[in-house]
Amino acid sequence: MGMDLCYYGIKEEDIPKILDGNFEEDFSELEPSYTTRVFSAKDFYYLYTGGKELEEVDFQGKNERDIFTEALLGEVTVSFAPEDIYSYCSCKEKVKEIANFLNKIDIKDYFKKIGSIEEITGKNFKGEDFSYLGIKTIRKFYSSMEEEEYIFDVKATTNEFNELKEFYNKLVNDDLALYIYIF
């Protein structure tokens, strides 16, 4: 659960080298880039689908991908992922299709699929009061786990999803393809 999904804009002509495992690029220096937690991608998917979980077989590329899954995990899974668990790529045309699709989504509209927004209050580790708008739900994060209560932070989730949309729009503006890896 503590892993990152790292998204990088790449030249489309580099995709075959990546797919063949013959790419020596240091991706950490590439721009534009976007990083989110695997857990956040699972949150986006859960919201969008109204309660389905993004499973391990989705990360492995064993399930058919719809366009929303492709936004999170790319168009194709790389067979020989360099220095990571899984890698993914999307061509420029797919990046444009995903950006257009994401631009039509207001993630706030999807919160109502999973519950009602309420004020969440409590005390932090310093004993200070806090409050935020959230939605309580019961989730089974992985098929091997038990269901447990989870609270979506509406503002933080919305902001993070909007950052993903902005990243895809930057790729389109710069005429770039996409490389994603889990670190």
mmCIF file of C-alpha atoms in Angstrom, residues 5-131:
data_model
loop_
_atom_site.group_PDB
_atom_site.id
_atom_site.type_symbol
_atom_site.label_atom_id
_atom_site.label_comp_id
_atom_site.label_asym_id
_atom_site.label_seq_id
_atom_site.Cartn_x
_atom_site.Cartn_y
_atom_site.Cartn_z
ATOM 1 C CA LEU A 5 2.867 5.298 -9.185
ATOM 2 C CA CYS A 6 5.311 7.519 -11.072
ATOM 3 C CA TYR A 7 4.087 9.015 -14.377
ATOM 4 C CA TYR A 8 6.501 10.485 -16.945
ATOM 5 C CA GLY A 9 6.096 12.199 -20.282
ATOM 6 C CA ILE A 10 8.268 10.434 -22.868
ATOM 7 C CA LYS A 11 8.874 10.619 -26.601
ATOM 8 C CA GLU A 12 6.683 8.100 -28.372
ATOM 9 C CA GLU A 13 9.649 6.665 -30.260
ATOM 10 C CA ASP A 14 11.061 5.462 -26.902
ATOM 11 C CA ILE A 15 8.087 3.164 -26.206
ATOM 12 C CA PRO A 16 9.407 0.162 -28.234
ATOM 13 C CA LYS A 17 12.714 0.319 -26.345
ATOM 14 C CA ILE A 18 10.855 0.395 -23.037
ATOM 15 C CA LEU A 19 8.596 -2.508 -24.058
ATOM 16 C CA ASP A 20 11.659 -4.552 -25.011
ATOM 17 C CA GLY A 21 13.404 -3.746 -21.740
ATOM 18 C CA ASN A 22 16.214 -1.901 -23.556
ATOM 19 C CA PHE A 23 15.819 1.540 -22.063
ATOM 20 C CA GLU A 24 18.509 3.004 -19.826
ATOM 21 C CA GLU A 25 16.892 6.406 -19.166
ATOM 22 C CA ASP A 26 16.889 7.832 -15.627
ATOM 23 C CA PHE A 27 13.180 8.565 -15.421
ATOM 24 C CA SER A 28 13.478 10.490 -12.170
ATOM 25 C CA GLU A 29 14.807 13.486 -14.141
ATOM 26 C CA LEU A 30 12.104 13.539 -16.845
ATOM 27 C CA GLU A 31 9.545 16.326 -17.024
ATOM 28 C CA PRO A 32 6.640 16.546 -16.990
ATOM 29 C CA SER A 33 6.111 14.074 -14.196
ATOM 30 C CA TYR A 34 3.416 13.236 -11.683
ATOM 31 C CA THR A 35 3.557 10.918 -8.680
ATOM 32 C CA THR A 36 0.730 9.512 -6.612
ATOM 33 C CA ARG A 37 0.362 6.669 -4.151
ATOM 34 C CA VAL A 38 -0.928 3.340 -5.441
ATOM 35 C CA PHE A 39 -3.487 3.770 -2.681
ATOM 36 C CA SER A 40 -4.701 7.057 -4.251
ATOM 37 C CA ALA A 41 -5.124 5.396 -7.650
ATOM 38 C CA LYS A 42 -7.194 2.716 -5.946
ATOM 39 C CA ASP A 43 -9.295 5.493 -4.351
ATOM 40 C CA PHE A 44 -9.923 7.136 -7.736
ATOM 41 C CA TYR A 45 -10.980 3.799 -9.224
ATOM 42 C CA TYR A 46 -13.237 3.013 -6.250
ATOM 43 C CA LEU A 47 -14.996 6.382 -6.606
ATOM 44 C CA TYR A 48 -15.337 6.185 -10.379
ATOM 45 C CA THR A 49 -16.754 2.646 -10.342
ATOM 46 C CA GLY A 50 -19.013 3.232 -7.349
ATOM 47 C CA GLY A 51 -17.336 0.688 -5.099
ATOM 48 C CA LYS A 52 -15.161 -1.695 -7.141
ATOM 49 C CA GLU A 53 -11.549 -2.211 -6.115
ATOM 50 C CA LEU A 54 -8.543 -2.045 -8.418
ATOM 51 C CA GLU A 55 -7.076 -5.522 -7.942
ATOM 52 C CA GLU A 56 -3.624 -7.043 -8.387
ATOM 53 C CA VAL A 57 -4.660 -8.593 -11.730
ATOM 54 C CA ASP A 58 -5.401 -5.064 -12.999
ATOM 55 C CA PHE A 59 -1.849 -4.013 -12.161
ATOM 56 C CA GLN A 60 -0.541 -7.114 -13.936
ATOM 57 C CA GLY A 61 -2.530 -6.255 -17.067
ATOM 58 C CA LYS A 62 -4.554 -9.479 -16.874
ATOM 59 C CA ASN A 63 -7.965 -7.758 -16.904
ATOM 60 C CA GLU A 64 -9.298 -5.853 -19.890
ATOM 61 C CA ARG A 65 -8.722 -2.157 -19.326
ATOM 62 C CA ASP A 66 -11.345 0.513 -19.799
ATOM 63 C CA ILE A 67 -10.248 4.085 -20.429
ATOM 64 C CA PHE A 68 -10.348 5.018 -16.743
ATOM 65 C CA THR A 69 -8.072 2.101 -15.848
ATOM 66 C CA GLU A 70 -5.788 3.121 -18.724
ATOM 67 C CA ALA A 71 -5.582 6.623 -17.205
ATOM 68 C CA LEU A 72 -4.238 5.068 -14.003
ATOM 69 C CA LEU A 73 -2.257 2.111 -15.395
ATOM 70 C CA GLY A 74 -1.488 2.904 -19.007
ATOM 71 C CA GLU A 75 -2.483 1.280 -22.261
ATOM 72 C CA VAL A 76 -0.077 -1.666 -22.143
ATOM 73 C CA THR A 77 1.911 -3.478 -19.444
ATOM 74 C CA VAL A 78 5.667 -3.663 -19.997
ATOM 75 C CA SER A 79 7.016 -7.228 -19.976
ATOM 76 C CA PHE A 80 10.514 -6.443 -18.727
ATOM 77 C CA ALA A 81 10.042 -3.637 -16.248
ATOM 78 C CA PRO A 82 13.342 -1.919 -15.417
ATOM 79 C CA GLU A 83 13.971 -1.808 -11.662
ATOM 80 C CA ASP A 84 10.332 -2.009 -10.625
ATOM 81 C CA ILE A 85 7.384 -4.316 -10.107
ATOM 82 C CA TYR A 86 5.265 -3.257 -13.080
ATOM 83 C CA SER A 87 5.634 -0.662 -15.814
ATOM 84 C CA TYR A 88 3.071 0.704 -18.235
ATOM 85 C CA CYS A 89 3.046 2.809 -21.402
ATOM 86 C CA SER A 90 0.506 4.759 -23.445
ATOM 87 C CA CYS A 91 1.052 6.231 -26.916
ATOM 88 C CA LYS A 92 0.391 9.909 -27.707
ATOM 89 C CA GLU A 93 -3.017 9.187 -29.255
ATOM 90 C CA LYS A 94 -4.104 7.237 -26.167
ATOM 91 C CA VAL A 95 -2.819 10.059 -23.932
ATOM 92 C CA LYS A 96 -5.008 12.516 -25.882
ATOM 93 C CA GLU A 97 -8.013 10.203 -25.579
ATOM 94 C CA ILE A 98 -7.442 9.821 -21.826
ATOM 95 C CA ALA A 99 -6.979 13.587 -21.319
ATOM 96 C CA ASN A 100 -10.236 14.323 -23.161
ATOM 97 C CA PHE A 101 -11.997 11.671 -21.091
ATOM 98 C CA LEU A 102 -10.592 12.928 -17.759
ATOM 99 C CA ASN A 103 -11.477 16.536 -18.611
ATOM 100 C CA LYS A 104 -15.155 15.518 -18.700
ATOM 101 C CA ILE A 105 -14.994 14.106 -15.149
ATOM 102 C CA ASP A 106 -15.704 16.162 -12.066
ATOM 103 C CA ILE A 107 -14.644 13.675 -9.395
ATOM 104 C CA LYS A 108 -16.831 15.448 -6.825
ATOM 105 C CA ASP A 109 -19.852 14.068 -8.692
ATOM 106 C CA TYR A 110 -18.689 10.515 -7.971
ATOM 107 C CA PHE A 111 -18.614 10.807 -4.184
ATOM 108 C CA LYS A 112 -22.409 10.460 -4.064
ATOM 109 C CA LYS A 113 -22.062 6.969 -5.605
ATOM 110 C CA ILE A 114 -20.460 5.683 -2.409
ATOM 111 C CA GLY A 115 -22.171 7.649 0.367
ATOM 112 C CA SER A 116 -23.052 10.980 1.897
ATOM 113 C CA ILE A 117 -20.574 13.736 2.620
ATOM 114 C CA GLU A 118 -20.344 14.566 6.304
ATOM 115 C CA GLU A 119 -18.098 16.546 8.608
ATOM 116 C CA ILE A 120 -15.433 14.322 10.146
ATOM 117 C CA THR A 121 -14.031 15.561 13.457
ATOM 118 C CA GLY A 122 -11.482 14.290 15.932
ATOM 119 C CA LYS A 123 -8.127 14.985 17.549
ATOM 120 C CA ASN A 124 -4.739 14.554 15.904
ATOM 121 C CA PHE A 125 -1.684 12.964 17.533
ATOM 122 C CA LYS A 126 -0.878 16.313 19.200
ATOM 123 C CA GLY A 127 -4.332 16.419 20.772
ATOM 124 C CA GLU A 128 -5.477 19.254 18.510
ATOM 125 C CA ASP A 129 -9.004 19.292 17.090
ATOM 126 C CA PHE A 130 -9.457 18.798 13.359
ATOM 127 C CA SER A 131 -12.361 18.578 10.939
#
